[in-house]
XYZ file of C-alpha atoms in Angstrom:
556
model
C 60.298 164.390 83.012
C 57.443 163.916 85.327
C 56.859 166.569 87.712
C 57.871 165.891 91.506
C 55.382 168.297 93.311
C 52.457 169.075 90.960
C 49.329 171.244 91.997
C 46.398 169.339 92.974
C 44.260 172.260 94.139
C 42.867 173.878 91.142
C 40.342 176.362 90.953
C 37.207 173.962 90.731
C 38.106 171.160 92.092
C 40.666 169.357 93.616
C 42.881 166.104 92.493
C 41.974 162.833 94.009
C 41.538 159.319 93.067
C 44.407 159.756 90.166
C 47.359 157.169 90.385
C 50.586 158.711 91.352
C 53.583 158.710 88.393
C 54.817 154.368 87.950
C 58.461 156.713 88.283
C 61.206 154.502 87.835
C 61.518 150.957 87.189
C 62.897 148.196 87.922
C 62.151 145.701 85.128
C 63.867 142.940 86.240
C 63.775 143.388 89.931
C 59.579 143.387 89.781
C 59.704 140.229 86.789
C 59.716 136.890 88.762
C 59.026 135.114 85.728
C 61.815 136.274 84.193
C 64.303 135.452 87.086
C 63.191 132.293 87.587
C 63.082 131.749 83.753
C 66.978 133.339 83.571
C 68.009 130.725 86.043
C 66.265 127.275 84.514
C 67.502 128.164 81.154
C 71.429 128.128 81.981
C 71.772 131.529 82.464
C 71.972 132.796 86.161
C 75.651 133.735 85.573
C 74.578 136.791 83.652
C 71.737 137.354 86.515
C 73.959 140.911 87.488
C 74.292 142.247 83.980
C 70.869 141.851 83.426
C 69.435 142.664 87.003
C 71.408 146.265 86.706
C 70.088 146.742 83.001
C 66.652 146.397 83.842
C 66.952 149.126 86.319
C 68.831 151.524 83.660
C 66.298 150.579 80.849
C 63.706 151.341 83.435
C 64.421 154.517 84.611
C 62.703 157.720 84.088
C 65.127 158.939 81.799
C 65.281 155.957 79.569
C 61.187 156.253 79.277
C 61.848 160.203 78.680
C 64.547 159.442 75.800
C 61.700 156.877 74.093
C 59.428 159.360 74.432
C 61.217 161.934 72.914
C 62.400 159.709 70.238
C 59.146 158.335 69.063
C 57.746 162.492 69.360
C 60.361 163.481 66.980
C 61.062 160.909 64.384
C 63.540 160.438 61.876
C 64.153 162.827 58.545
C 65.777 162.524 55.383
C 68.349 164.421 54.912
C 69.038 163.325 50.936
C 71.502 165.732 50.261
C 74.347 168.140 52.052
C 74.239 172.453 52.000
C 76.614 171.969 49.041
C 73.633 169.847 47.053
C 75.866 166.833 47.529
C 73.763 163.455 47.303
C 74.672 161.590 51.216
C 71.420 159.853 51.421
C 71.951 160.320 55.293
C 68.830 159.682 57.903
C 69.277 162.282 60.616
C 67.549 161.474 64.229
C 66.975 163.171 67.557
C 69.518 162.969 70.637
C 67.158 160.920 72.162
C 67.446 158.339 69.807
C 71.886 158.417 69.782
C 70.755 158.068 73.699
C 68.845 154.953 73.583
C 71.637 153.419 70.876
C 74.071 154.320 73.394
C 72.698 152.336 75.907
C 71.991 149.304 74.171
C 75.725 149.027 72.563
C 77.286 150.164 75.731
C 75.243 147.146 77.549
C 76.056 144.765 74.560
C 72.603 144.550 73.637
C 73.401 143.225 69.922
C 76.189 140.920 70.855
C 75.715 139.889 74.212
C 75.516 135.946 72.620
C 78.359 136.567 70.756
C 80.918 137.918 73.393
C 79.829 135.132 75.821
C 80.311 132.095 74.271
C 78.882 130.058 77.300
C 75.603 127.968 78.652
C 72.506 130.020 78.511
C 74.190 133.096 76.486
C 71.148 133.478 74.113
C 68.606 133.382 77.326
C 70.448 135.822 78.618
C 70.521 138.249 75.280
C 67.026 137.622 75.183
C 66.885 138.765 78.530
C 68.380 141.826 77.867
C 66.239 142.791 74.300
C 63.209 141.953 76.585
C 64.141 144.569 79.123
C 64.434 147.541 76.433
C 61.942 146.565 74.346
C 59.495 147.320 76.777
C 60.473 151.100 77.162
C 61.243 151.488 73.430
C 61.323 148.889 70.489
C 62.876 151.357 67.197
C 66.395 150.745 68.704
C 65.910 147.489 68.880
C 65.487 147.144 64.826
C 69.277 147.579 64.760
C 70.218 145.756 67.767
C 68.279 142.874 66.521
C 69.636 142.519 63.018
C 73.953 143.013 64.148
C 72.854 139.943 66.656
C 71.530 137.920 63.778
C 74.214 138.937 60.935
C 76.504 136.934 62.916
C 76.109 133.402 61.387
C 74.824 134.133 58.152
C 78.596 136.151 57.657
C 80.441 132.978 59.032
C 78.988 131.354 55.359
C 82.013 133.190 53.689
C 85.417 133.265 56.107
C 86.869 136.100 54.720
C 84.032 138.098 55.216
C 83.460 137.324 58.597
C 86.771 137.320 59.656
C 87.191 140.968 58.321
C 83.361 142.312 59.872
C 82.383 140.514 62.764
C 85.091 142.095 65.211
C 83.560 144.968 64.260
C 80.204 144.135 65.710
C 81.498 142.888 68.942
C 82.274 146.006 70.225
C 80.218 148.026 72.817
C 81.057 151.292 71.289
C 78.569 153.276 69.520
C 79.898 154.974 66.549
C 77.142 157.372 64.787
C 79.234 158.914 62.495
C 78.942 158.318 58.741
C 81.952 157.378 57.648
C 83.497 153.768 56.477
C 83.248 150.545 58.447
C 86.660 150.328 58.595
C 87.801 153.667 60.662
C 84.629 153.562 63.182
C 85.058 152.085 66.779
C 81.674 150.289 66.605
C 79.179 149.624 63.690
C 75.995 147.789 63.438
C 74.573 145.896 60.099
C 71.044 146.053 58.558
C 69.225 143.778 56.043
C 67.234 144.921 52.508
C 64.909 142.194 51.428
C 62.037 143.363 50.335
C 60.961 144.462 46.905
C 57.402 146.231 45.511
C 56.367 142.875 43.462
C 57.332 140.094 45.739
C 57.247 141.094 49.257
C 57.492 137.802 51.125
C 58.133 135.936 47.825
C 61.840 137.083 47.275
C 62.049 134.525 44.617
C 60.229 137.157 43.114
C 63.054 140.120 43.168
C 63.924 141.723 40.269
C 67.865 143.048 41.636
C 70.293 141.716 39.378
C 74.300 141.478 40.575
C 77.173 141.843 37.677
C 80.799 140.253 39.159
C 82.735 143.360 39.371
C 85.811 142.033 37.447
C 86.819 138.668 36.334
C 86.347 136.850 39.796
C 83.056 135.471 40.683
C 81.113 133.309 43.188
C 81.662 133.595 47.038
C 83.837 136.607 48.483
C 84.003 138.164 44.942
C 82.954 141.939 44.252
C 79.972 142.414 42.703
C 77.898 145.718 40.876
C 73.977 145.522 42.454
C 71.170 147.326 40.481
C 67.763 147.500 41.660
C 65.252 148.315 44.244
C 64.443 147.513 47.941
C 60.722 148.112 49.378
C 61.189 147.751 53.287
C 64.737 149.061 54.374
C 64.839 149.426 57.984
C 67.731 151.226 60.178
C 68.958 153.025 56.745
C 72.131 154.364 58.288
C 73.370 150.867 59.661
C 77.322 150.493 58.029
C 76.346 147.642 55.773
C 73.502 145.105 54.604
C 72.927 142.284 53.831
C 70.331 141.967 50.569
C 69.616 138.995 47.751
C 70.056 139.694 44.135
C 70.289 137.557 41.361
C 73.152 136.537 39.413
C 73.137 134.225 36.239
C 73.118 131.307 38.383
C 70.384 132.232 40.981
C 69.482 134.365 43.749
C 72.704 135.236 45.637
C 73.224 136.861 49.281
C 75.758 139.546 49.266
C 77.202 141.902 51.938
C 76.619 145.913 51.043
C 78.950 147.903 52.724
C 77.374 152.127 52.770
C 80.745 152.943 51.857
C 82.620 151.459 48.809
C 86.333 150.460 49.254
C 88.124 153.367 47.999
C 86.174 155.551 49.965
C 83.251 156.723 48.343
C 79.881 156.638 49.275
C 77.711 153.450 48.036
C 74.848 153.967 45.623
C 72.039 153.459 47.892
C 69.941 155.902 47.024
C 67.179 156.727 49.761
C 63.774 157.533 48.263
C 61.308 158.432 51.171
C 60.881 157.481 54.392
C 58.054 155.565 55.777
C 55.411 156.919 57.725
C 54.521 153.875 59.638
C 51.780 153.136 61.832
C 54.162 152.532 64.874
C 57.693 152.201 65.802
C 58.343 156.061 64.644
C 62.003 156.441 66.331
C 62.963 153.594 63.934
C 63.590 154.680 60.187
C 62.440 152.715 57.085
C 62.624 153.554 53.790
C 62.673 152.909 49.886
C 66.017 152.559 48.263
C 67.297 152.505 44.862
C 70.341 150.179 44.253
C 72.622 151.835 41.742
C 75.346 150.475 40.732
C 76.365 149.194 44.549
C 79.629 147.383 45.375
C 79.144 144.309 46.978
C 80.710 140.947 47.838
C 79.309 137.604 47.781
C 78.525 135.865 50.262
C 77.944 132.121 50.727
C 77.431 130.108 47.824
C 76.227 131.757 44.685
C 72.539 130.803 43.877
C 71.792 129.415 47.285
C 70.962 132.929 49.073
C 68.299 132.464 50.836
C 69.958 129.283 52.343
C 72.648 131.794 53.488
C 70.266 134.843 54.788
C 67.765 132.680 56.550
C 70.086 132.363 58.860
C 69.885 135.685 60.015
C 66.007 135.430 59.353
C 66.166 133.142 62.219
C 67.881 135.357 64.777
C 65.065 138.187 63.709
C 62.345 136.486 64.465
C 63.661 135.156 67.777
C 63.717 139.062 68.461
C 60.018 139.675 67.080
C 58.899 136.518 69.813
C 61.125 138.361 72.559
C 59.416 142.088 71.441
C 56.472 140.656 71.847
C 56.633 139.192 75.030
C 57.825 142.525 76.015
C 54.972 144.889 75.097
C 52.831 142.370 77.367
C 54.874 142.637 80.182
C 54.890 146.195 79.905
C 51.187 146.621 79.394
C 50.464 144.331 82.295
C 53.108 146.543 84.509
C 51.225 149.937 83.477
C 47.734 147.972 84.254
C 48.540 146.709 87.721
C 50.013 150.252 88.136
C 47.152 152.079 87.355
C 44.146 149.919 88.717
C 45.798 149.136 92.442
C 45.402 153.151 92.715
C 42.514 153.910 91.295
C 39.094 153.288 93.121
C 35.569 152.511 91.635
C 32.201 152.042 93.619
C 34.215 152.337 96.837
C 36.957 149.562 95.892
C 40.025 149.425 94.340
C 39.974 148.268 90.336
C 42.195 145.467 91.766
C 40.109 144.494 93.991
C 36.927 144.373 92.130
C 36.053 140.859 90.731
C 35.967 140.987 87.134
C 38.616 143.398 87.049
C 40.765 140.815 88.658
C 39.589 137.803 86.043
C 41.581 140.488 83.183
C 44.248 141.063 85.227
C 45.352 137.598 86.118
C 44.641 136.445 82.232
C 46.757 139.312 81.532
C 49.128 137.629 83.923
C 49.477 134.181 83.021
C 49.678 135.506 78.649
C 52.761 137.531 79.530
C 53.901 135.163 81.904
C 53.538 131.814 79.159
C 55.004 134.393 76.523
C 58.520 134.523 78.664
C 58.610 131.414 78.947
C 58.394 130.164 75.506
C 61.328 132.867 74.453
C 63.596 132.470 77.369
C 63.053 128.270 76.411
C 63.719 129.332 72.923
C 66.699 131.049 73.694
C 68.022 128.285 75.091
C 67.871 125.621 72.558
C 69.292 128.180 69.817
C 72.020 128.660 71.827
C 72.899 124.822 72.340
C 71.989 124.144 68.424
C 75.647 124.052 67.616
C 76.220 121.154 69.973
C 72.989 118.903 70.076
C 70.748 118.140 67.091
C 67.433 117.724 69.000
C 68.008 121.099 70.614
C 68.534 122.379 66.885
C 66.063 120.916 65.327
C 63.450 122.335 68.209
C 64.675 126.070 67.497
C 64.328 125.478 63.849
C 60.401 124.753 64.192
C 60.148 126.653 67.753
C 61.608 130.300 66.140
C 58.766 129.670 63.484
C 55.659 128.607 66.422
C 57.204 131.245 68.970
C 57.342 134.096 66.461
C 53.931 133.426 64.961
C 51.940 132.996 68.398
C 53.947 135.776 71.086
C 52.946 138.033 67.905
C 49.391 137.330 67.483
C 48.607 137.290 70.902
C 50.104 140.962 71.807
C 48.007 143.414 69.796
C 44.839 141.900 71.597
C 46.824 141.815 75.261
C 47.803 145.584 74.911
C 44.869 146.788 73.524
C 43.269 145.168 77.344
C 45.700 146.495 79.347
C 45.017 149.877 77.894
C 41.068 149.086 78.505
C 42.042 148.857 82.363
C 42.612 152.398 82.333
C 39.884 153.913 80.982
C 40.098 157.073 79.118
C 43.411 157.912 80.798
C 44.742 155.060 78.434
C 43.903 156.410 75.172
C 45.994 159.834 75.828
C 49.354 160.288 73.846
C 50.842 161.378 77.380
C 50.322 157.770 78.462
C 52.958 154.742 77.342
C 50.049 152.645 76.078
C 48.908 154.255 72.552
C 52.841 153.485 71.670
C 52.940 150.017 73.138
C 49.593 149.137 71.112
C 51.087 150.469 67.956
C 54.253 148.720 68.223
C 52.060 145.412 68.903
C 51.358 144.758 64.889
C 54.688 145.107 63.761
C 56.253 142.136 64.803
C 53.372 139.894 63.489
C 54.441 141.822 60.140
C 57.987 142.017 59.893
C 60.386 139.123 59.133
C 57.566 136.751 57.772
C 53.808 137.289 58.494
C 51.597 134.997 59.710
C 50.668 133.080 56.715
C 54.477 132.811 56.280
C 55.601 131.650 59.339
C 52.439 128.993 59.685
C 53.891 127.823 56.302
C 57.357 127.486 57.283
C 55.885 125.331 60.482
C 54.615 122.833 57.766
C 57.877 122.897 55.614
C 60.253 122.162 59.138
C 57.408 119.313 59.906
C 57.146 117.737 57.373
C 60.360 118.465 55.482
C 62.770 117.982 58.581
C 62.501 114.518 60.216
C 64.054 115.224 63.453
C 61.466 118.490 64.220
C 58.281 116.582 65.060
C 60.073 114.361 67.618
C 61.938 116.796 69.024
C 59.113 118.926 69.703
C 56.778 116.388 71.169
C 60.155 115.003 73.368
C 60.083 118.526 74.714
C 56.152 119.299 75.412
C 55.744 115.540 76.465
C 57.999 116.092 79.709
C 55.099 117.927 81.351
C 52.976 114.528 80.983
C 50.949 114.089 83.956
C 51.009 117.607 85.010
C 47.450 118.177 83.736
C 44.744 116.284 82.632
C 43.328 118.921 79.606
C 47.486 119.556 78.451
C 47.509 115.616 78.550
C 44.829 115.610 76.031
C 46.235 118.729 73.854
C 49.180 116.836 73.465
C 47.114 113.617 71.836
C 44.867 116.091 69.820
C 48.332 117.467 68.653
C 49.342 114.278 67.942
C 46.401 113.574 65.708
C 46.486 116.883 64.046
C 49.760 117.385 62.881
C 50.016 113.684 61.549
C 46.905 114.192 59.667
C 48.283 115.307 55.966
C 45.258 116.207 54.121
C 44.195 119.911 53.617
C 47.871 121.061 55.473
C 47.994 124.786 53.952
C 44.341 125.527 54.935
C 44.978 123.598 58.700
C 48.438 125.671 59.175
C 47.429 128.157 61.558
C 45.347 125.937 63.157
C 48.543 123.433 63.778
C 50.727 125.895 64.697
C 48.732 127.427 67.141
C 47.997 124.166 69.001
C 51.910 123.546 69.217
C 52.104 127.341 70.689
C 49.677 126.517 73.200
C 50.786 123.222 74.011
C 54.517 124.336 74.381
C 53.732 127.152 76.351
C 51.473 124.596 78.893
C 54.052 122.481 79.189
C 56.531 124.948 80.049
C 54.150 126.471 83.015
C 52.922 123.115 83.986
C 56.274 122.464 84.510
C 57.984 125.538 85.855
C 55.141 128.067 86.935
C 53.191 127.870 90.224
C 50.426 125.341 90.271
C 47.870 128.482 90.100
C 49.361 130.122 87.028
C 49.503 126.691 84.903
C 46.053 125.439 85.801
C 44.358 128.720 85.374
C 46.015 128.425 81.767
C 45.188 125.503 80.588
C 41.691 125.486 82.170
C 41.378 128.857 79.816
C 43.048 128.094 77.074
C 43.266 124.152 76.344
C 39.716 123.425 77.959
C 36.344 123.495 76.055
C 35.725 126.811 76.134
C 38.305 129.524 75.081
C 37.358 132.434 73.202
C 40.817 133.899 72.820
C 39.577 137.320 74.625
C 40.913 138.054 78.199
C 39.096 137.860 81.313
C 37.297 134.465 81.404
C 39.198 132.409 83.932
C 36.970 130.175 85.633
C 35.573 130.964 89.371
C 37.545 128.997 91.325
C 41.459 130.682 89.925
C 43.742 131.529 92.248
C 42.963 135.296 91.375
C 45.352 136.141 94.288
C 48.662 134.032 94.147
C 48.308 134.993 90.056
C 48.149 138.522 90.798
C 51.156 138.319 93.238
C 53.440 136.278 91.292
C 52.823 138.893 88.115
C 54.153 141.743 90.824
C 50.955 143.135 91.604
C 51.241 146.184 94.384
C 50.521 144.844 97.530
């Protein structure tokens, strides 16, 4: 924990000019995009819930806990005293800490248990907040909030584990599903020789007995590449069978009690994200159970693809908010050439670019949230999440490794030191560009839900179109967009190139329509006018440097 009263007079010289400790925080309190965002997106009801979360994921001792858990990682622990194989992942307390907090605040099921208007803003809302102290939790969290439709493919199934997830109890025991208070659920796709291509997998799945096809048992042999949150209670993984590549559910415990054959090989040592555990893991001769249609399983797991990468889009956004927060800390108390770093010119050109990129990021997830949670109940609203996970995910991504990396510039030397938050944040930044579908991927799902599902086009232009009028250079995004995506030669090489005109255009729209005048002019005169380099810092002269640097919660 910081110190309170720390000595400033040392022997040669004395402390000055060094900004005092941020302390705690009040993430949501200090976030007017966010409110405002909570409250245009159906979801003002859960304004408390969130409001006194941000304040507990913001405290000292939530930062301490991340800390500690990201200083001490995760180790193996293969087998017991006894030379028993458990294939168990031990952590630190800090980690059982930071789980405890989510769960107990219904961070992976917030959606669920609130069947209402605006419940998926409002999750999002919630992942945003704690992802910006500490994103390994939120591997977990994120994939028992996306398991949740891709288990309603088989009744049974769901019927038996999603009461399970929906509790706020956090259960770290290993021991089966079925006598914890609380589990969570993980998902193994990966394998060494397809990667992305799962088509690719070489797991094969034997029916168990003489049933087969949905919500039978089924004997999994194999291997899995990228297996993240090992000690989740079950998984869901693809595998093929003799009629095609099957999803099944894999519980760690088999239903007579005995410990699963996963097999853990190594862990990771990954370039961020340390609290978090990933590993290698052999499939030997694992129970399992169908689920969904046999030979359709990517049709069945895609479904909880979807609710990951909303989660990557809302991690995202939250590393930028929380790089901007430590770079408004830092430069409003730290004088250069007799000035504050605020208050010198160019210094304020990063700060408010910094701004209105964190503040356009919110907005596309919290908008995001919204139409997945009304998908159910209005096909235009579907069809836009199906396309706007895919744009949302690829863009928030991109543009956070190069927006962390700045805010970490604005402090100088002090920046680059392990003691500070920001050589975690950056790290983190890259994963979520990675993970669940990198860019090339996503870019090439845009093109599939374009130009493979008739009612995404329209409902995407319905939705950026609204903000018609606003501003003359979105005006004429919109037509280049227009031009562009109906253009089909050359699509795969023009992919990233489409998609990232949507993200800008969507994200234009939304501030043209919703931010103040100052935030969505200074971001389309940056980033839809003739000149935009992608770097931060070259607003033109005559921004609102002020109002932007207010409205982002800039000390006064």
């Amino acid at each position: 924990m910081t110190l309170r009263n720390p000595i400033s007079h040392l022997p040669t010289h004395e402390v000055t000019n060094v900004p005092p400790p941020l302390g705690d925080q009040d993430l949501y309190g200090i976030d007017m995009p966010l409110k405002e965002g909570l409250r245009r997106e159906g979801a003002d009801w859960a304004k408390k819930a969130v409001s006194d979360f941000g304040r507990a994921a913001g405290s000292e001792e939530t930062l301490e806990w991340a800390n500690q858990a990201n200083r001490y990682p995760p180790e193996m622990k293969a087998f017991d005293r006894n030379g028993m194989r458990i294939n168990q992942v031990t952590f630190h307390p800090a980690y059982h800490d930071l789980m405890l907090l989510a769960i107990e605040n219904d961070l992976p099921s917030f959606a669920w248990n609130n069947p209402r208007e605006g419940n998926h803003v409002a999750h999002g809302a919630l992942s945003y907040l704690l992802n910006q102290v500490e994103g390994g939790v939120l591997c977990p969290m994120a994939m028992t909030y996306a398991v949740v439709p891709a288990l309603k493919a088989t009744p049974e199934i769901a019927n038996e584990w999603i009461p399970r997830l929906l509790t706020r109890k956090y259960d770290k025991r290993d021991i089966p599903a079925a006598e914890k208070t609380g589990i969570t659920m993980g998902m193994f796709m990966t394998e060494k020789q397809g990667g992305s291509d799962v088509r690719a997998n070489s797991t094969t799945a034997e029916p168990e007995g003489s049933a087969s096809g949905s919500g039978a048992p089924y004997i999994l042999s194999g291997h899995k590449f990228f297996c993240s949150a090992p000690m989740s209670d079950a998984f869901l993984t693809l595998a093929y069978t003799d009629n095609g590549l099957s999803c099944f559910l894999m519980p760690r415990w088999r239903p007579d009690g005995t410990r699963n054959g996963l097999y853990i090989q190594r862990l990771k040592d990954k370039l961020g994200n340390k609290s978090n555990a990933s590993c290698e893991m052999e499939l030997v001769n694992v129970s399992a159970i169908m689920l969904g249609e046999e030979g359709r399983g990517v049709r069945t797991i895609i479904n909880m693809v979807q609710g990951t990468r909303y989660y990557c889009a809302i991690g995202s956004a939250a590393l930028m908010r929380q790089g901007l927060v430590q770079a408004l800390h830092h430069t409003s108390h730290r004088s250069a050439f007799q000035k504050k770093l605020i208050q010198q010119p160019l210094m304020r050109n990063v700060l408010s670019d910094l701004a209105i990129e964190s503040e356009a990021a919110t907005a596309l997830f919290l908008r995001l949230g919204r139409a997945i949670g009304e998908s159910e109940s209005n096909p235009a609203e579907a069809a836009l999440a199906r396309i706007g996970t895919a744009v949302g995910k690829y863009w928030i991504c991109k543009r956070a490794p190069g927006h962390v990396y700045e805010a970490m510039e604005c402090h100088g030397g002090p920046g680059y030191i392990e003691e500070s938050i920001m050589p975690r944040l950056y790290r983190e930044t890259p994963l979520n560009s990675i993970w669940e579908g990198s860019g090339n991927v996503i870019c090439l799902d845009v093109l599939r839900a374009l130009y493979k599902d008739p009612a995404a086009l329209p409902a995407f232009f319905t939705e950026i179109e609204q903000a018609k009028g606003g501003n003359r250079l979105l005006d004429a995004a919109i037509e280049r967009l227009k031009t562009e995506a109906t253009e089909t030669g050359d699509l795969e090489i023009r992919a990233r190139r489409i998609t990232e005109m949507m993200a800008l255009a969507w994200q234009g729209a939304l501030l043209v329509r919703h931010s103040s005048v100052e935030v969505a002019d200074a971001f389309c005169a940056s980033r839809l006018g003739d000149h935009w380099t992608g770097a931060y810092g070259a607003l033109p002269n005559d921004t609102n440097f002020a109002a932007i640097l207010t409205r982002a919660g800039a000390p006064l």
